[in-house]
Short mmCIF file of C-alpha atoms in Angstrom, two decimals:
data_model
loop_
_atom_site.label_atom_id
_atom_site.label_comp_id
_atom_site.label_asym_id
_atom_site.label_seq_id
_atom_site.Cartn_x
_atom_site.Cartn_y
_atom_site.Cartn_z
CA UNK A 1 124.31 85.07 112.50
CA UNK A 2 124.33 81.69 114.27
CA UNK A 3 122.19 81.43 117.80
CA UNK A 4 125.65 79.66 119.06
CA UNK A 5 127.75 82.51 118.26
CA UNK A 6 129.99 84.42 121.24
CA UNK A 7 127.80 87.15 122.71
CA UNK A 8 128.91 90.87 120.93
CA UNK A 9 128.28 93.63 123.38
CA UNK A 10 127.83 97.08 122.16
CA UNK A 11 127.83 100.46 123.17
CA UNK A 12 125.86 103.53 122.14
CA UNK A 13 126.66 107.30 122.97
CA UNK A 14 125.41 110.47 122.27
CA UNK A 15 126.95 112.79 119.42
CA UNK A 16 125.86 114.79 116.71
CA UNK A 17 122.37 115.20 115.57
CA UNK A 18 120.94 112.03 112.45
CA UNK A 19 120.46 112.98 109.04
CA UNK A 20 120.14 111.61 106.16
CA UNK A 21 117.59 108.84 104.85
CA UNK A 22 117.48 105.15 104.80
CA UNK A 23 115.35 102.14 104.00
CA UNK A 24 114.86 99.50 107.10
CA UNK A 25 114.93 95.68 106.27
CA UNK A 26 111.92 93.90 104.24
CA UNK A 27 109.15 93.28 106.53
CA UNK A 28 109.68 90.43 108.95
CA UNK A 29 106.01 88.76 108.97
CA UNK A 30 105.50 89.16 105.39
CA UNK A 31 108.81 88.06 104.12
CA UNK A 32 107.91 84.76 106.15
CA UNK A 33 104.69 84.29 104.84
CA UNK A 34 105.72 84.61 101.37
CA UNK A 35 108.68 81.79 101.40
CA UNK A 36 105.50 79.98 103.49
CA UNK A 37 102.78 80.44 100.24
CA UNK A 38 105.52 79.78 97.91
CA UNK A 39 106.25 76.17 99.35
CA UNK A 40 102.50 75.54 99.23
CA UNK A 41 101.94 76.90 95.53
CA UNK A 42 102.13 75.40 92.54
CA UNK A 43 104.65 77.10 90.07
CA UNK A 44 107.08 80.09 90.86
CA UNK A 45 106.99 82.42 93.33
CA UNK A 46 109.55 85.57 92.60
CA UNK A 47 110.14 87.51 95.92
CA UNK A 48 111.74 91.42 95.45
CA UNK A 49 113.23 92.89 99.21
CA UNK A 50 112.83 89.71 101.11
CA UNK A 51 114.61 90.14 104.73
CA UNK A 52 117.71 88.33 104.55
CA UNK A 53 117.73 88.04 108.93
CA UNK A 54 118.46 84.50 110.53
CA UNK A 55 114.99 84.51 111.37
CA UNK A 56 113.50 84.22 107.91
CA UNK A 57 116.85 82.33 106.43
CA UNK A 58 115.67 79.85 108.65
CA UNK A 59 112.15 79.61 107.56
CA UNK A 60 113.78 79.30 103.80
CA UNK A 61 115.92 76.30 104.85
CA UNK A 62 112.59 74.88 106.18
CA UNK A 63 110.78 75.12 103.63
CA UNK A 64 113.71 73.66 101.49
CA UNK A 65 113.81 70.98 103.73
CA UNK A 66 109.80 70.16 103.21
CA UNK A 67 110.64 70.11 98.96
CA UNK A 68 110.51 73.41 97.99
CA UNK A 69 113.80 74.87 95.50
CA UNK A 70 114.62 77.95 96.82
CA UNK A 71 117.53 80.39 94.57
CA UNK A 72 118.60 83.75 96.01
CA UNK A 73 118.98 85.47 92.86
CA UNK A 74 120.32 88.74 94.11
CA UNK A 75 120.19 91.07 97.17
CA UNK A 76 116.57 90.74 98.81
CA UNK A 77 115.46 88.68 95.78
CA UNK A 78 114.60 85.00 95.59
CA UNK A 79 112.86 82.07 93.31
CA UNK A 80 110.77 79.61 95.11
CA UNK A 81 109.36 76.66 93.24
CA UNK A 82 106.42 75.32 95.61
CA UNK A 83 105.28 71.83 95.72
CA UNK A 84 101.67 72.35 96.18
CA UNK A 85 99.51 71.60 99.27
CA UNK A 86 99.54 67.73 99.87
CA UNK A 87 102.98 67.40 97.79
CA UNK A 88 105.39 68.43 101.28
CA UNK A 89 108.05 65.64 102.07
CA UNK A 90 109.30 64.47 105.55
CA UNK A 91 112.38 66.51 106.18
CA UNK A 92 115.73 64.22 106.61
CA UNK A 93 116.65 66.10 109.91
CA UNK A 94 115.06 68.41 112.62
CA UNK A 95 113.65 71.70 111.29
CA UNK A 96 115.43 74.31 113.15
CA UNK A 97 114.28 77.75 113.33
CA UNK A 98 117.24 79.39 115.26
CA UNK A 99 115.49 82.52 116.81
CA UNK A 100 112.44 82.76 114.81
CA UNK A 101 108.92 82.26 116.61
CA UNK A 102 107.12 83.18 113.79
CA UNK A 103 108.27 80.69 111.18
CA UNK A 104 108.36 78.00 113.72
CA UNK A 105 104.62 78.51 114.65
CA UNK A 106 103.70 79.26 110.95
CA UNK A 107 105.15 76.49 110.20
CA UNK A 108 103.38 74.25 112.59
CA UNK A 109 100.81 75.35 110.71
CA UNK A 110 101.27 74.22 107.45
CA UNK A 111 102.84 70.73 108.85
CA UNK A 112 100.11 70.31 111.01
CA UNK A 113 97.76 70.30 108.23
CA UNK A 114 99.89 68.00 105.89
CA UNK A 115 100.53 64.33 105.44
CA UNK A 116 103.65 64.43 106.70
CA UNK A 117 106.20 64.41 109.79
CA UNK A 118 108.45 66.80 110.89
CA UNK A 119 110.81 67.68 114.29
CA UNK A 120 110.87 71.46 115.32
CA UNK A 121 113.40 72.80 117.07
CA UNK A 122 115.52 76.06 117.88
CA UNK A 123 117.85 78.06 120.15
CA UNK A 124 117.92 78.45 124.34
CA UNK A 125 114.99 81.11 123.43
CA UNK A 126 112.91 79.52 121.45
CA UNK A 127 113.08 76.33 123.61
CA UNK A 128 111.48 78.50 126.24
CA UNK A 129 108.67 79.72 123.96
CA UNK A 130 105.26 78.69 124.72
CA UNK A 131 104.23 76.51 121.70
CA UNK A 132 100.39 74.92 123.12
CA UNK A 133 98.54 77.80 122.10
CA UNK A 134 99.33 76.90 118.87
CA UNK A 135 99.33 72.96 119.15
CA UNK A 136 95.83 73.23 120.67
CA UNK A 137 93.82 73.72 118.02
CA UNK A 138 96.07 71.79 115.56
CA UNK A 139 95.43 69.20 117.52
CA UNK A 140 91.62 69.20 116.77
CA UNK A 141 92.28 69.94 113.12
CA UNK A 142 94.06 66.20 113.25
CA UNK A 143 97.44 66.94 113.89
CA UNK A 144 99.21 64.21 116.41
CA UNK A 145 102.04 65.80 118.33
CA UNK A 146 104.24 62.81 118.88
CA UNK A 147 106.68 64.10 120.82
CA UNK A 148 107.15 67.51 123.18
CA UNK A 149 109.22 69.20 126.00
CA UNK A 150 107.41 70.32 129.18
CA UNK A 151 104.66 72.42 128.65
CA UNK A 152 104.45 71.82 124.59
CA UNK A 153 107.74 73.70 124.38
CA UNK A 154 110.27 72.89 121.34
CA UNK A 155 111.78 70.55 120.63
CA UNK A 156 108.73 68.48 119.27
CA UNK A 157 107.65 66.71 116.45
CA UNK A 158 104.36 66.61 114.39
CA UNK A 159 102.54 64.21 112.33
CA UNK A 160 100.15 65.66 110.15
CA UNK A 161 96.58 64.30 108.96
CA UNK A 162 96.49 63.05 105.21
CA UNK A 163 93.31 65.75 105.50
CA UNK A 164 92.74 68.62 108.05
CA UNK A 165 89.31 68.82 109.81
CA UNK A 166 88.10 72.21 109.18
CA UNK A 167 87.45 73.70 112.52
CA UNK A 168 85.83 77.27 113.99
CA UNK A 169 88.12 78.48 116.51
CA UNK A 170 88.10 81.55 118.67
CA UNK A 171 91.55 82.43 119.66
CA UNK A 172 92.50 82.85 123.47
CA UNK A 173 94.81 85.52 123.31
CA UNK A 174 95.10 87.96 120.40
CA UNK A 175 97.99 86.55 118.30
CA UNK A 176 98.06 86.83 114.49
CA UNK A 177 100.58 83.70 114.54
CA UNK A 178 97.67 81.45 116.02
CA UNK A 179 95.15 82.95 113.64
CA UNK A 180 97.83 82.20 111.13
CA UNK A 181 98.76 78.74 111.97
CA UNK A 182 95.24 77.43 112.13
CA UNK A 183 94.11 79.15 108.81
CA UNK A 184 97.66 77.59 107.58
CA UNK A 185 96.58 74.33 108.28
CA UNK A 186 92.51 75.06 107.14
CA UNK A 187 94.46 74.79 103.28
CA UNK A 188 94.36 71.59 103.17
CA UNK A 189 90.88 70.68 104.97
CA UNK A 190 87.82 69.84 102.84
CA UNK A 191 85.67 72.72 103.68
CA UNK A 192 85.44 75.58 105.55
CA UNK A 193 88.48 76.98 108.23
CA UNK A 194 86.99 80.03 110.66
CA UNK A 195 89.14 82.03 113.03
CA UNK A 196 87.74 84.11 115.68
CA UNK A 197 89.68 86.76 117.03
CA UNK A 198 88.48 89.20 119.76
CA UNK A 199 90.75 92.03 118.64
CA UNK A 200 91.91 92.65 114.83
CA UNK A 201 95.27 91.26 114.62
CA UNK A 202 97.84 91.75 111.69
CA UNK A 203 96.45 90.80 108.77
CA UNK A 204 99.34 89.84 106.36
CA UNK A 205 98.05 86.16 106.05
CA UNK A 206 94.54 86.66 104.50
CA UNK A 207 95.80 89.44 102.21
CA UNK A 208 98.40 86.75 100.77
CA UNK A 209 96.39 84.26 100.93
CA UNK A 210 94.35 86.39 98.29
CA UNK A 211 97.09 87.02 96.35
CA UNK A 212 98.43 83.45 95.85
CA UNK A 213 95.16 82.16 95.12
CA UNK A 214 92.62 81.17 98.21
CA UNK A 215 89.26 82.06 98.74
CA UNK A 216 89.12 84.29 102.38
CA UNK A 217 86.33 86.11 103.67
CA UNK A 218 86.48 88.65 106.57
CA UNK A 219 84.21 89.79 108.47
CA UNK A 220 83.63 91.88 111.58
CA UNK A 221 82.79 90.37 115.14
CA UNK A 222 81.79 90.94 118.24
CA UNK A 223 80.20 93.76 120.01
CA UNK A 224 81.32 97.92 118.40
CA UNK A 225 83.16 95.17 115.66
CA UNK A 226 86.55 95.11 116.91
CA UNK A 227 86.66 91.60 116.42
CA UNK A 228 87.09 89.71 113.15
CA UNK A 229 85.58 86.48 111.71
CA UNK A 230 88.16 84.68 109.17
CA UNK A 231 86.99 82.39 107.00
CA UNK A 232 89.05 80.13 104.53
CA UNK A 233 87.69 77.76 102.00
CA UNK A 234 90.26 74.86 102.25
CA UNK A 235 91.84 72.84 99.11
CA UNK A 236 92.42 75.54 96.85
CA UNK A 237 94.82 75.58 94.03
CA UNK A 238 97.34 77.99 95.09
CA UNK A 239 99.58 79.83 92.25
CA UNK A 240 103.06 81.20 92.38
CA UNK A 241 103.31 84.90 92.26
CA UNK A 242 105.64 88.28 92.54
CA UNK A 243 105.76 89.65 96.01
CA UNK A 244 107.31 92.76 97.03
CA UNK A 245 108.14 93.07 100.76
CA UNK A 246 107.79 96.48 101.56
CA UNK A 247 109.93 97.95 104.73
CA UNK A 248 109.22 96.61 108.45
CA UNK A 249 107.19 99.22 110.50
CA UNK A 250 108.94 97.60 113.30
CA UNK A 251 112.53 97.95 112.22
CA UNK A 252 111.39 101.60 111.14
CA UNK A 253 110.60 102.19 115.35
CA UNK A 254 114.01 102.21 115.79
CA UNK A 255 115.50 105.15 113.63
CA UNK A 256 112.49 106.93 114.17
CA UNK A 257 112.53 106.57 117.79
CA UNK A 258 116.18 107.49 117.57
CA UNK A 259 115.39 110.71 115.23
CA UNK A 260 112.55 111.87 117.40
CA UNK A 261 115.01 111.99 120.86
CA UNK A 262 118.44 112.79 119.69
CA UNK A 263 118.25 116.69 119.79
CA UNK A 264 118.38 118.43 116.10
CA UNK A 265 118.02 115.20 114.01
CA UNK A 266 116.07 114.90 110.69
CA UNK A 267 115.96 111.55 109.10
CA UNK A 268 113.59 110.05 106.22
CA UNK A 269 113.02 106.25 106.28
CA UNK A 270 111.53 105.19 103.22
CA UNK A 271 109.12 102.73 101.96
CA UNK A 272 107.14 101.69 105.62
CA UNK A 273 104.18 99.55 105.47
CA UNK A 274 101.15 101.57 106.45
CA UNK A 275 99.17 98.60 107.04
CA UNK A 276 96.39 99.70 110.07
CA UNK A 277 97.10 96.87 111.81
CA UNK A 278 100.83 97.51 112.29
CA UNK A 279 101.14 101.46 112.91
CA UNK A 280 100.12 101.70 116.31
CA UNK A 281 103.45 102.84 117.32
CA UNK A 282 102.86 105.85 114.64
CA UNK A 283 99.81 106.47 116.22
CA UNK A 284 101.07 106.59 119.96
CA UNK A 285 104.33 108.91 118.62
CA UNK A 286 102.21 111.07 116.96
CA UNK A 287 99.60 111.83 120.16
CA UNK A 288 102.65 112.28 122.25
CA UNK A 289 103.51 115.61 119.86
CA UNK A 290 106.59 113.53 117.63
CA UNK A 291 107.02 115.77 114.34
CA UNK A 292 106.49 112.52 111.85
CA UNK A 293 105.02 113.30 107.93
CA UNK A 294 104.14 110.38 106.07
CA UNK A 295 105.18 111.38 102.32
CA UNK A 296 104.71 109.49 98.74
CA UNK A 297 102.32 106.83 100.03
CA UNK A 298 101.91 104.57 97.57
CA UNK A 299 100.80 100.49 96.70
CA UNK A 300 103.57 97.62 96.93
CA UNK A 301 102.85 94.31 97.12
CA UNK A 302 99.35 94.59 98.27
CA UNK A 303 100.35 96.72 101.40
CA UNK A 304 100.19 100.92 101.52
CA UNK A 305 103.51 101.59 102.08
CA UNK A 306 105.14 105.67 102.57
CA UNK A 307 108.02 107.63 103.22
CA UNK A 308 108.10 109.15 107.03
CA UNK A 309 110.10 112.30 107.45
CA UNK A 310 111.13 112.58 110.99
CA UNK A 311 112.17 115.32 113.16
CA UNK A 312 113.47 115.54 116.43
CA UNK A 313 110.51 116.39 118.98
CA UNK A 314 109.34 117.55 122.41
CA UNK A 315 107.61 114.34 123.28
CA UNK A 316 104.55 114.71 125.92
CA UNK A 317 103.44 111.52 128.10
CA UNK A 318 100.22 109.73 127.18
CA UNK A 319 97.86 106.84 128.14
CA UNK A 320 98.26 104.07 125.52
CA UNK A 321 94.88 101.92 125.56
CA UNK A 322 95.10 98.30 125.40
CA UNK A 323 93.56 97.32 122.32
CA UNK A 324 95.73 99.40 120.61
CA UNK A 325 98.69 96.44 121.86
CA UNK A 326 97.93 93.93 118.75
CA UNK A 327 99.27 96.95 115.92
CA UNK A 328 102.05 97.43 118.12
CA UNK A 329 103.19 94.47 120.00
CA UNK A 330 106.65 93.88 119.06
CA UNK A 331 107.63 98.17 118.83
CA UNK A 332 106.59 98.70 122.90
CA UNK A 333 110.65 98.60 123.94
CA UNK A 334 111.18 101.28 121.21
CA UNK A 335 107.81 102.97 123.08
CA UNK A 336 109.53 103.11 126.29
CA UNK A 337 112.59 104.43 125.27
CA UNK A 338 111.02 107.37 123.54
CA UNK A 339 108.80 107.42 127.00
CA UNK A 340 112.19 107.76 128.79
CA UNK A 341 112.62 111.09 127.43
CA UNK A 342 108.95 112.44 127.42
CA UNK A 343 107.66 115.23 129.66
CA UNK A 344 105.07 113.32 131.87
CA UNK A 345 103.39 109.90 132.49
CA UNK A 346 103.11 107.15 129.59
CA UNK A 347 100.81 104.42 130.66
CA UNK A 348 101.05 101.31 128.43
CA UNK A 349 98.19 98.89 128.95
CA UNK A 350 97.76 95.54 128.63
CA UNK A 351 101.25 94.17 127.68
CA UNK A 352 100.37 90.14 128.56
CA UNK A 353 101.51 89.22 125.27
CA UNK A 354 105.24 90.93 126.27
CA UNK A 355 105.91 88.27 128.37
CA UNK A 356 105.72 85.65 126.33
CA UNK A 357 108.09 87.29 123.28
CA UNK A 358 111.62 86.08 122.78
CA UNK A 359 111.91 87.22 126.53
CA UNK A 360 109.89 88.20 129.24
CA UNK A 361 109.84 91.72 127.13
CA UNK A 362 107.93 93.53 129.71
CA UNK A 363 110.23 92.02 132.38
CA UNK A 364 113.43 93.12 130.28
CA UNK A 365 112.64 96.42 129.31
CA UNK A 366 111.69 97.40 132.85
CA UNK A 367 114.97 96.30 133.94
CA UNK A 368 116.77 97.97 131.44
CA UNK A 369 114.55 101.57 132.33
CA UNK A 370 115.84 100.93 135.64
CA UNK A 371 119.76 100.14 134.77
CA UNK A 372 119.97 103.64 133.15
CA UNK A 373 117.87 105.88 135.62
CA UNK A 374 114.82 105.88 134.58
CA UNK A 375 111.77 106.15 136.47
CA UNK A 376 109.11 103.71 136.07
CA UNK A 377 106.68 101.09 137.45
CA UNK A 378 104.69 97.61 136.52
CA UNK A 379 101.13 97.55 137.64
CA UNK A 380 99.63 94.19 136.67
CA UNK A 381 100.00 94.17 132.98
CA UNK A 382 100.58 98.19 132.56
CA UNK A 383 104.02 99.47 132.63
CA UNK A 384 104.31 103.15 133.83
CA UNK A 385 107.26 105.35 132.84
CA UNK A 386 108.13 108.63 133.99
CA UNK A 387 109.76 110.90 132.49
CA UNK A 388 110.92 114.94 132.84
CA UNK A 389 111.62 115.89 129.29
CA UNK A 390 114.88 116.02 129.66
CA UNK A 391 117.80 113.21 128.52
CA UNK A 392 117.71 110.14 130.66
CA UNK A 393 120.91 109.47 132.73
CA UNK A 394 122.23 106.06 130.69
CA UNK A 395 125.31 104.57 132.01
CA UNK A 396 123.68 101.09 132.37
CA UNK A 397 124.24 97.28 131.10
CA UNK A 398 121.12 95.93 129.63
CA UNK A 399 120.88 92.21 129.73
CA UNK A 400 119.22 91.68 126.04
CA UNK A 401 118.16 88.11 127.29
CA UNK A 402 119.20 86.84 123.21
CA UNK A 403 116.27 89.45 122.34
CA UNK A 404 116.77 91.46 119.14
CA UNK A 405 114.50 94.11 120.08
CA UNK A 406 115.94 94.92 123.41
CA UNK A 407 119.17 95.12 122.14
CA UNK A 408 118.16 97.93 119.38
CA UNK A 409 115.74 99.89 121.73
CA UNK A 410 118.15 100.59 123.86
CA UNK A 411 121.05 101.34 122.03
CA UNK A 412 118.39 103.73 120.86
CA UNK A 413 118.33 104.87 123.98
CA UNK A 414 121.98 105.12 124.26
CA UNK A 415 122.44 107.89 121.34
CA UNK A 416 120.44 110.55 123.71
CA UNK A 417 121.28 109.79 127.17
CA UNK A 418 123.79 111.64 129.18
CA UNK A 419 125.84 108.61 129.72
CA UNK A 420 126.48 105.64 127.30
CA UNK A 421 124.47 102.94 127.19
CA UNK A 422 125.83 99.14 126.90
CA UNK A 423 123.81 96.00 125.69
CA UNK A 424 125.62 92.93 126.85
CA UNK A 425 124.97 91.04 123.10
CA UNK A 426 124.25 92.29 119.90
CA UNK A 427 124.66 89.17 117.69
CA UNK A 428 120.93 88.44 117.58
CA UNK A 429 120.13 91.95 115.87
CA UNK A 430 120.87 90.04 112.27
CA UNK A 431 117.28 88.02 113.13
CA UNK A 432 115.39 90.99 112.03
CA UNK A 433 117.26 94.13 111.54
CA UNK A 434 121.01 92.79 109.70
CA UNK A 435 122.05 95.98 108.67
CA UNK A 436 121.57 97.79 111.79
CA UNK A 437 124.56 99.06 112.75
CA UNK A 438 125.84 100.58 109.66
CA UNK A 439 122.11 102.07 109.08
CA UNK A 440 122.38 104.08 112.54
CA UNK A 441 125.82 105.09 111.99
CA UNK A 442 125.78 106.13 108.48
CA UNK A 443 122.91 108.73 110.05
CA UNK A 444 125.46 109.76 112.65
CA UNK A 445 125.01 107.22 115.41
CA UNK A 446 127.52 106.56 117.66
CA UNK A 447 127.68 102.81 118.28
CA UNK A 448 130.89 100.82 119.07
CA UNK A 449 131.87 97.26 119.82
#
């Protein structure tokens, strides 16, 4: 899927009950981070059930374009030979990350730690991404940002130190991609790299750091020890490795949102990462009465990952506390959908971080609520959705603003409302989720371009 492609609207209505099992898309953040660790490694990294979406193709041809080889071998699996950290080259052209805001500010990590200079661009979405929360503390580990749009926006170009300054930072907002950019460029500092986060974040970048090699400790911070302390001892030899990407909890929210509202269904999705950080959307599901069993858990690739047999449920509303927003932050428009159809009040607190997605997500999903008859409200950073119980009416165009997650959450939505429900593009869908639309209708969906 190219970010300059014609827009591809789409159209979901209700029909039979799902059934039948499926296995969503390698996980988005770790698929990135392991093409990341395999540029910076020494040796071979083999990667089994890598997500093959624009967003991490883009990160590949990155880190191609910074020396790496890179060989798909077969479906989901790839070779990466790594050039070490310190052994990166100055791309010939602009590095351009299509969609994809986490392997641009990754990225930005591992160039702004590195003797070398690159360009970063992307598409109309990304260029409206803000990129200073992660420039800002490169810039005190050495980096020089040579060139930038308004407001440290893309496109702009780096120039990295021939040695990071190791730094202790205490993020502003809680964002696993700053945490990750700063500890990205803390590899190549002599000494010690500390993040300080508020709130636990995802933690996919200090377990593979482990895995390929560094040294990470983590500790708890802060008062009750919601916070962590991240330390990374910088210079270390890392080692190509096998990775196996297990499934994306938040490609999972969508058939299981889907399987919980459309009346009668039963669907399995198999392999999920069970990683605490990342199942808050379980969690909230599972207080608001959704029928989910988590079967065959088991270990892959570091992460607990299980099978979650789904049936469809009488959903009740619930208050969803704020600092519950990091394990979930990217599965709130599948939230509201499946809020659309609960019995009651669902409060979600604390979205700040929603604006500042691929859209305004908060901004997009409330106007797609409201397109299709739904009742609901924005309080400051809480959205408030209302709903009876019974199937919401539908019959709206939802302006997916080139957001991949807005366009599946309410197609979602779509398969259970009284009405259709159109999204005015669906191209951007391959970023995270490319086999979407055959997944939802080989369960019985009812989706049509």
């Amino acid at each position: 899927m190219s970010h300059h492609s014609e827009p591809q609207p789409l159209t979901a209505s209700a029909g039979a009950p799902l059934r039948g099992a499926l296995r969503p898309p390698g996980d988005k953040s770790i698929s990135h981070r392991a093409m990341i660790l395999g540029l910076l490694s020494i040796g071979e990294t083999r990667i089994e059930g890598l997500l093959e979406g624009d967003d991490v193709l883009r990160t590949a041809d990155a880190a191609r374009a910074l020396g790496a080889g890179i060989d798909r071998l077969g479906q989901g699996s790839w070779a990466v030979r790594g050039v070490g950290i310190g052994g990166m080259m100055d791309p010939a052209g602009a590095l351009d990350f299509g969609n994809a805001g986490t392997g641009s500010r990754l990225m930005m990590g591992v160039v702004g730690g590195q003797d070398v200079t690159a360009t970063f661009d992307g598409d109309a979405s990304l260029r409206k991404r803000p990129m200073r929360r992660i420039l800002d503390p490169l810039i005190r580990m050495g980096t020089q940002v040579l060139s930038e749009e308004e407001g440290g926006r893309v496109p702009l170009t780096l120039r990295g130190p021939k040695e990071a300054i190791p730094i202790t930072y205490e993020t502003p907002v809680a964002s696993a991609q700053i945490k990750s950019a700063v500890l990205l460029a803390g590899l190549n500092a002599p000494g010690t790299t500390t993040v300080i986060e508020a709130a636990a974040t995802r933690d996919h970048s200090e377990r593979m750091l482990r895995l390929f090699g560094a040294e990470v400790a983590v500790s708890p911070h802060g008062p009750g020890g919601h916070g962590r302390s991240i330390a990374l001892t910088g210079q270390p030899i890392l080692r190509g490795t096998d990775v196996i990407v297990p499934a994306d909890p938040s490609s999972a929210a969508f058939p299981l949102v889907a399987a919980l509202i459309v009346p009668g269904s039963e669907v399995t999705i198999e392999g999920v990462m069970m990683n605490p950080l990342r199942i808050g959307l379980i969690t909230t599901l599972l207080e608001m009465g959704a029928d989910i069993e988590r079967r065959n858990e088991r270990d892959e690739g570091g992460e607990t990952v299980a099978d979650l047999h789904v049936r469809a449920s009488r959903l009740k509303g619930v208050d969803v506390p704020a600092e519950r927003a990091p394990a979930m932050i990217d599965e709130y428009p599948a939230l509201a959908v499946a809020a659309a159809f609960a019995e009651g009040v669902t409060r979600m607190n604390g979205l700040h971080e929603l604006t500042v997605k691929e859209s305004d997500r908060l901004a997009a999903v409330a106007d797609g609520l409201r397109e299709n008859g739904v009742t609901y409200r924005i309080e400051g950073e809480d959205l408030i959705v209302e709903g009876d119980g019974s199937a919401a009416r539908g019959g709206g165009t939802v302006a997916t603003h080139l957001d991949h997650r807005i366009a599946m959450a309410f197609l979602v939505m779509g398969l259970a409302t009284k009405q259709p429900v159109t999204v005015d593009d669906g191209a951007m869908i391959a970023t995270s989720f490319p086999s979407f639309l055959p997944t939802m209708r080989a369960l019985g969906g009812r989706i049509a371009e």
